[in-house]
Amino acid sequence: MDPLSTLWETFFDWDSMREALPEMLTVGLPNTLILAVSAALLGSVLGMALAVAGISRTRWLRWPARVYTDVFRGLPAAATILLIGVGLAPLGMQVWGPNPYPLGILALSLIAAAYIGEIFRSGIQSVEAAQLEGARALGFSWGEAMRLVIVPQGVRRVLPAWVNQLIALIKDSSLVYFLGLLASQRELFRIGQDYAANTGNQSALLLAGLCYLLLTVPLTHAVNAIDRRLRQGRAVTVDPDDDGGGLALAGATAPPQPRPTREDPR
């Protein structure tokens, strides 16, 4: 057979795609989003704790955070999912029953926390030290200055990198199938794999890849838009009636003008 014909029949069988599409949209897509978004939220909380511990002056906080980051960034994602999902399976059976989702989300969260922690740490350390000193001079404690001044600015600066990590989690969620999923728990890749095994045609796997693209490509463009917006800052417009330099931020209100004072008759 012609190689191109074989390739077309193997990966572009529209009937196979049409058969798999409803289950991918109703079962696979929601499960993929549940795994990715849950892991991103939990990983962000753990990552922030790692970031704060990583910049701490206390060794017993800084060293464990560094060891954790090195270990979970160095291990393959599949190995971590198997270690958590299989190693903690007896405990999971007692707490959640036979549902592998909690352990899968936990494994993805631990992986994401190592990367997100480094993202947050770099963002926090990029904030000028003078901002912390100014906050302390105003009477803020170290914790209040970090929580109200430094951390919000650092997170804002690394928001595009955080969204990139969310994209990676969407793709890594396909590895949860190692833990064994029920028919109603399958994510996009597992559904495509099952249809490919049942029909002997790989078109369902290609359809699963297109679904991942449908999720990740808009996020990629959103990251680019956010990055441009953060780099450009707020637009500046000229206010001819403003006596304070003639410049005003778009959307901002002009500062109140001081009232004229009477001269002393004496």
Tab-separated table of C-alpha atoms in Angstrom:
chain	number	residue	atom	x	y	z
A	1	MET	CA	0.000	0.000	0.000
A	2	ASP	CA	0.988	3.601	-0.522
A	3	PRO	CA	2.552	4.999	2.700
A	4	LEU	CA	0.437	8.133	2.481
A	5	SER	CA	-2.738	6.075	2.107
A	6	THR	CA	-1.738	3.957	5.099
A	7	LEU	CA	-1.058	7.081	7.167
A	8	TRP	CA	-4.396	8.593	6.177
A	9	GLU	CA	-6.389	5.442	6.951
A	10	THR	CA	-4.602	4.922	10.262
A	11	PHE	CA	-4.884	8.430	11.735
A	12	PHE	CA	-7.584	10.225	9.745
A	13	ASP	CA	-10.552	7.878	9.855
A	14	TRP	CA	-13.400	10.361	10.310
A	15	ASP	CA	-15.898	7.644	11.278
A	16	SER	CA	-13.664	6.546	14.171
A	17	MET	CA	-13.247	10.153	15.280
A	18	ARG	CA	-16.975	10.782	15.077
A	19	GLU	CA	-17.622	7.717	17.223
A	20	ALA	CA	-15.143	8.740	19.935
A	21	LEU	CA	-15.935	12.467	19.999
A	22	PRO	CA	-19.084	12.417	22.214
A	23	GLU	CA	-17.386	10.451	25.002
A	24	MET	CA	-14.294	12.629	24.833
A	25	LEU	CA	-16.363	15.790	25.248
A	26	THR	CA	-18.697	14.480	27.962
A	27	VAL	CA	-16.266	12.292	29.953
A	28	GLY	CA	-12.657	12.881	28.952
A	29	LEU	CA	-12.610	16.672	28.775
A	30	PRO	CA	-14.252	17.300	32.199
A	31	ASN	CA	-12.005	14.708	33.884
A	32	THR	CA	-8.890	16.236	32.328
A	33	LEU	CA	-9.885	19.694	33.561
A	34	ILE	CA	-10.661	18.353	37.044
A	35	LEU	CA	-7.225	16.756	37.299
A	36	ALA	CA	-5.316	19.746	35.899
A	37	VAL	CA	-7.132	22.573	37.700
A	38	SER	CA	-7.220	20.759	41.058
A	39	ALA	CA	-3.513	19.970	40.826
A	40	ALA	CA	-2.724	23.562	39.800
A	41	LEU	CA	-4.588	25.042	42.779
A	42	LEU	CA	-3.124	22.657	45.339
A	43	GLY	CA	0.310	22.910	43.730
A	44	SER	CA	0.131	26.710	43.910
A	45	VAL	CA	-0.548	26.623	47.652
A	46	LEU	CA	2.295	24.173	48.257
A	47	GLY	CA	4.520	26.096	45.848
A	48	MET	CA	3.990	29.365	47.702
A	49	ALA	CA	4.987	27.649	50.956
A	50	LEU	CA	8.110	26.303	49.234
A	51	ALA	CA	8.931	29.741	47.828
A	52	VAL	CA	8.688	31.437	51.220
A	53	ALA	CA	10.707	28.652	52.831
A	54	GLY	CA	13.287	28.837	50.045
A	55	ILE	CA	14.056	32.519	50.704
A	56	SER	CA	13.973	32.139	54.480
A	57	ARG	CA	17.126	32.839	56.464
A	58	THR	CA	16.394	29.796	58.618
A	59	ARG	CA	18.288	26.721	57.458
A	60	TRP	CA	15.737	24.194	58.659
A	61	LEU	CA	13.190	25.846	56.364
A	62	ARG	CA	15.440	26.619	53.397
A	63	TRP	CA	17.221	23.270	53.069
A	64	PRO	CA	14.132	20.997	53.089
A	65	ALA	CA	12.514	23.252	50.483
A	66	ARG	CA	15.594	22.962	48.267
A	67	VAL	CA	15.768	19.171	48.672
A	68	TYR	CA	12.063	18.818	47.875
A	69	THR	CA	12.409	20.955	44.757
A	70	ASP	CA	15.447	19.063	43.509
A	71	VAL	CA	13.848	15.652	44.058
A	72	PHE	CA	10.454	16.300	42.470
A	73	ARG	CA	11.907	18.277	39.565
A	74	GLY	CA	14.410	15.512	38.896
A	75	LEU	CA	12.031	12.538	38.999
A	76	PRO	CA	10.036	11.680	35.866
A	77	ALA	CA	6.362	12.538	36.254
A	78	ALA	CA	5.338	8.932	35.552
A	79	ALA	CA	7.614	7.655	38.338
A	80	THR	CA	6.159	10.132	40.839
A	81	ILE	CA	2.589	9.225	39.908
A	82	LEU	CA	3.340	5.517	40.328
A	83	LEU	CA	5.155	6.076	43.637
A	84	ILE	CA	2.258	8.057	45.093
A	85	GLY	CA	-0.596	6.168	43.437
A	86	VAL	CA	0.696	2.679	44.127
A	87	GLY	CA	2.639	3.332	47.321
A	88	LEU	CA	-0.245	5.116	49.048
A	89	ALA	CA	-2.967	2.948	47.514
A	90	PRO	CA	-3.729	1.050	50.790
A	91	LEU	CA	-4.192	4.368	52.610
A	92	GLY	CA	-6.263	5.702	49.728
A	93	MET	CA	-8.531	2.652	49.850
A	94	GLN	CA	-9.275	3.346	53.516
A	95	VAL	CA	-9.889	7.073	53.069
A	96	TRP	CA	-11.427	7.474	49.576
A	97	GLY	CA	-12.217	3.960	48.489
A	98	PRO	CA	-11.182	2.657	45.057
A	99	ASN	CA	-11.208	6.114	43.444
A	100	PRO	CA	-7.666	6.844	42.118
A	101	TYR	CA	-8.367	10.531	41.474
A	102	PRO	CA	-7.302	11.897	44.888
A	103	LEU	CA	-3.934	10.159	44.700
A	104	GLY	CA	-3.526	11.199	41.075
A	105	ILE	CA	-4.272	14.816	41.966
A	106	LEU	CA	-1.890	14.584	44.934
A	107	ALA	CA	0.916	13.272	42.722
A	108	LEU	CA	0.373	15.970	40.095
A	109	SER	CA	0.222	18.610	42.837
A	110	LEU	CA	3.524	17.506	44.345
A	111	ILE	CA	5.150	17.680	40.914
A	112	ALA	CA	3.623	21.076	40.148
A	113	ALA	CA	4.585	22.484	43.555
A	114	ALA	CA	8.284	21.971	42.823
A	115	TYR	CA	8.050	24.017	39.623
A	116	ILE	CA	5.552	26.600	40.860
A	117	GLY	CA	7.619	27.127	44.013
A	118	GLU	CA	10.611	28.120	41.887
A	119	ILE	CA	8.390	30.358	39.763
A	120	PHE	CA	7.042	32.154	42.818
A	121	ARG	CA	10.493	32.382	44.427
A	122	SER	CA	11.964	34.067	41.357
A	123	GLY	CA	9.025	36.477	41.247
A	124	ILE	CA	9.342	37.389	44.920
A	125	GLN	CA	13.089	37.900	44.666
A	126	SER	CA	12.633	40.115	41.599
A	127	VAL	CA	10.814	42.731	43.714
A	128	GLU	CA	13.179	45.499	44.746
A	129	ALA	CA	14.514	45.258	48.300
A	130	ALA	CA	13.622	48.910	48.825
A	131	GLN	CA	9.937	47.977	48.756
A	132	LEU	CA	10.381	45.679	51.737
A	133	GLU	CA	12.427	48.305	53.545
A	134	GLY	CA	9.772	50.933	52.830
A	135	ALA	CA	7.011	48.688	54.134
A	136	ARG	CA	8.988	47.993	57.303
A	137	ALA	CA	9.586	51.728	57.716
A	138	LEU	CA	5.814	52.273	57.602
A	139	GLY	CA	5.354	49.917	60.537
A	140	PHE	CA	4.570	46.637	58.770
A	141	SER	CA	5.963	43.477	60.268
A	142	TRP	CA	8.031	41.200	58.016
A	143	GLY	CA	5.061	38.880	57.516
A	144	GLU	CA	2.663	41.729	56.739
A	145	ALA	CA	5.127	43.310	54.307
A	146	MET	CA	5.566	40.012	52.477
A	147	ARG	CA	1.837	39.241	52.397
A	148	LEU	CA	0.573	42.692	51.438
A	149	VAL	CA	3.424	44.234	49.421
A	150	ILE	CA	6.056	41.808	48.135
A	151	VAL	CA	4.160	38.588	47.342
A	152	PRO	CA	1.343	40.231	45.300
A	153	GLN	CA	3.879	42.013	43.099
A	154	GLY	CA	5.998	38.888	42.693
A	155	VAL	CA	3.024	36.735	41.710
A	156	ARG	CA	1.866	39.346	39.206
A	157	ARG	CA	5.264	39.325	37.521
A	158	VAL	CA	5.355	35.536	37.065
A	159	LEU	CA	1.716	35.007	36.109
A	160	PRO	CA	2.630	34.004	32.507
A	161	ALA	CA	5.027	31.347	33.814
A	162	TRP	CA	2.286	30.046	36.134
A	163	VAL	CA	-0.089	29.655	33.186
A	164	ASN	CA	2.640	27.772	31.316
A	165	GLN	CA	2.793	25.359	34.234
A	166	LEU	CA	-0.982	24.906	34.009
A	167	ILE	CA	-0.532	23.939	30.355
A	168	ALA	CA	2.070	21.360	31.402
A	169	LEU	CA	-0.351	19.950	33.984
A	170	ILE	CA	-3.065	19.552	31.362
A	171	LYS	CA	-0.720	17.367	29.359
A	172	ASP	CA	0.674	15.495	32.379
A	173	SER	CA	-2.858	14.579	33.477
A	174	SER	CA	-2.768	11.893	30.782
A	175	LEU	CA	-0.302	9.929	32.962
A	176	VAL	CA	-2.920	9.269	35.637
A	177	TYR	CA	-4.178	6.345	33.543
A	178	PHE	CA	-1.262	4.366	35.049
A	179	LEU	CA	-3.300	4.098	38.262
A	180	GLY	CA	-6.231	2.340	36.580
A	181	LEU	CA	-9.423	4.259	35.855
A	182	LEU	CA	-13.046	3.260	35.648
A	183	ALA	CA	-14.954	4.003	32.449
A	184	SER	CA	-16.435	7.162	33.965
A	185	GLN	CA	-13.038	8.339	35.261
A	186	ARG	CA	-11.075	8.207	32.026
A	187	GLU	CA	-9.414	11.351	30.730
A	188	LEU	CA	-8.874	12.318	27.110
A	189	PHE	CA	-5.814	10.205	26.413
A	190	ARG	CA	-7.233	7.071	28.024
A	191	ILE	CA	-10.453	7.290	26.008
A	192	GLY	CA	-8.460	7.698	22.812
A	193	GLN	CA	-6.267	4.762	23.763
A	194	ASP	CA	-9.265	2.526	24.469
A	195	TYR	CA	-10.927	3.369	21.159
A	196	ALA	CA	-7.646	2.744	19.328
A	197	ALA	CA	-7.277	-0.653	21.004
A	198	ASN	CA	-10.887	-1.659	20.256
A	199	THR	CA	-10.937	-0.560	16.612
A	200	GLY	CA	-7.312	-1.087	15.618
A	201	ASN	CA	-7.279	2.481	14.286
A	202	GLN	CA	-5.285	5.359	15.802
A	203	SER	CA	-7.636	8.152	14.753
A	204	ALA	CA	-9.116	8.432	18.255
A	205	LEU	CA	-5.640	9.132	19.657
A	206	LEU	CA	-5.199	11.890	17.101
A	207	LEU	CA	-8.563	13.295	18.153
A	208	ALA	CA	-7.406	13.259	21.783
A	209	GLY	CA	-4.321	15.217	20.732
A	210	LEU	CA	-6.525	17.761	18.977
A	211	CYS	CA	-8.559	18.142	22.178
A	212	TYR	CA	-5.353	18.871	24.103
A	213	LEU	CA	-4.491	21.482	21.494
A	214	LEU	CA	-7.967	22.968	21.927
A	215	LEU	CA	-7.150	23.468	25.610
A	216	THR	CA	-3.513	24.528	25.433
A	217	VAL	CA	-3.359	26.797	22.374
A	218	PRO	CA	-5.851	29.399	23.752
A	219	LEU	CA	-3.966	29.350	27.065
A	220	THR	CA	-0.707	29.912	25.209
A	221	HIS	CA	-2.122	32.982	23.451
A	222	ALA	CA	-3.576	34.167	26.766
A	223	VAL	CA	-0.102	33.919	28.294
A	224	ASN	CA	1.334	36.015	25.472
A	225	ALA	CA	-1.398	38.624	25.900
A	226	ILE	CA	-0.862	38.771	29.664
A	227	ASP	CA	2.886	39.065	29.186
A	228	ARG	CA	2.478	41.943	26.726
A	229	ARG	CA	0.033	43.680	29.053
A	230	LEU	CA	2.399	43.391	32.011
A	231	ARG	CA	5.362	44.625	29.982
A	232	GLN	CA	3.529	47.637	28.547
A	233	GLY	CA	1.881	48.678	31.805
A	234	ARG	CA	-1.092	51.011	31.940
A	235	ALA	CA	-1.652	53.412	29.057
A	236	VAL	CA	-0.752	57.042	29.651
A	237	THR	CA	-2.846	59.859	28.213
A	238	VAL	CA	-2.293	63.604	28.117
A	239	ASP	CA	-4.645	65.693	30.219
A	240	PRO	CA	-4.371	69.336	29.046
A	241	ASP	CA	-6.321	70.640	32.051
A	242	ASP	CA	-4.025	68.966	34.551
A	243	ASP	CA	-1.595	71.398	36.165
A	244	GLY	CA	0.491	68.597	37.626
A	245	GLY	CA	2.576	67.804	34.559
A	246	GLY	CA	-0.108	67.143	31.933
A	247	LEU	CA	-0.005	63.312	32.222
A	248	ALA	CA	-2.657	61.040	33.631
A	249	LEU	CA	-3.140	57.285	33.654
A	250	ALA	CA	-5.978	56.038	31.502
A	251	GLY	CA	-8.957	55.246	33.640
A	252	ALA	CA	-7.547	57.105	36.614
A	253	THR	CA	-9.160	60.128	38.218
A	254	ALA	CA	-7.333	63.399	38.511
A	255	PRO	CA	-6.004	64.175	41.979
A	256	PRO	CA	-7.897	66.869	43.889
A	257	GLN	CA	-6.474	70.342	43.464
A	258	PRO	CA	-5.374	72.147	46.652
A	259	ARG	CA	-7.603	74.979	47.793
A	260	PRO	CA	-6.119	78.484	47.512
A	261	THR	CA	-5.242	79.988	50.861
A	262	ARG	CA	-5.851	83.583	51.859
A	263	GLU	CA	-2.839	85.765	52.336
A	264	ASP	CA	-2.235	87.092	55.801
A	265	PRO	CA	-3.365	90.763	55.812
A	266	ARG	CA	-0.591	91.545	58.210
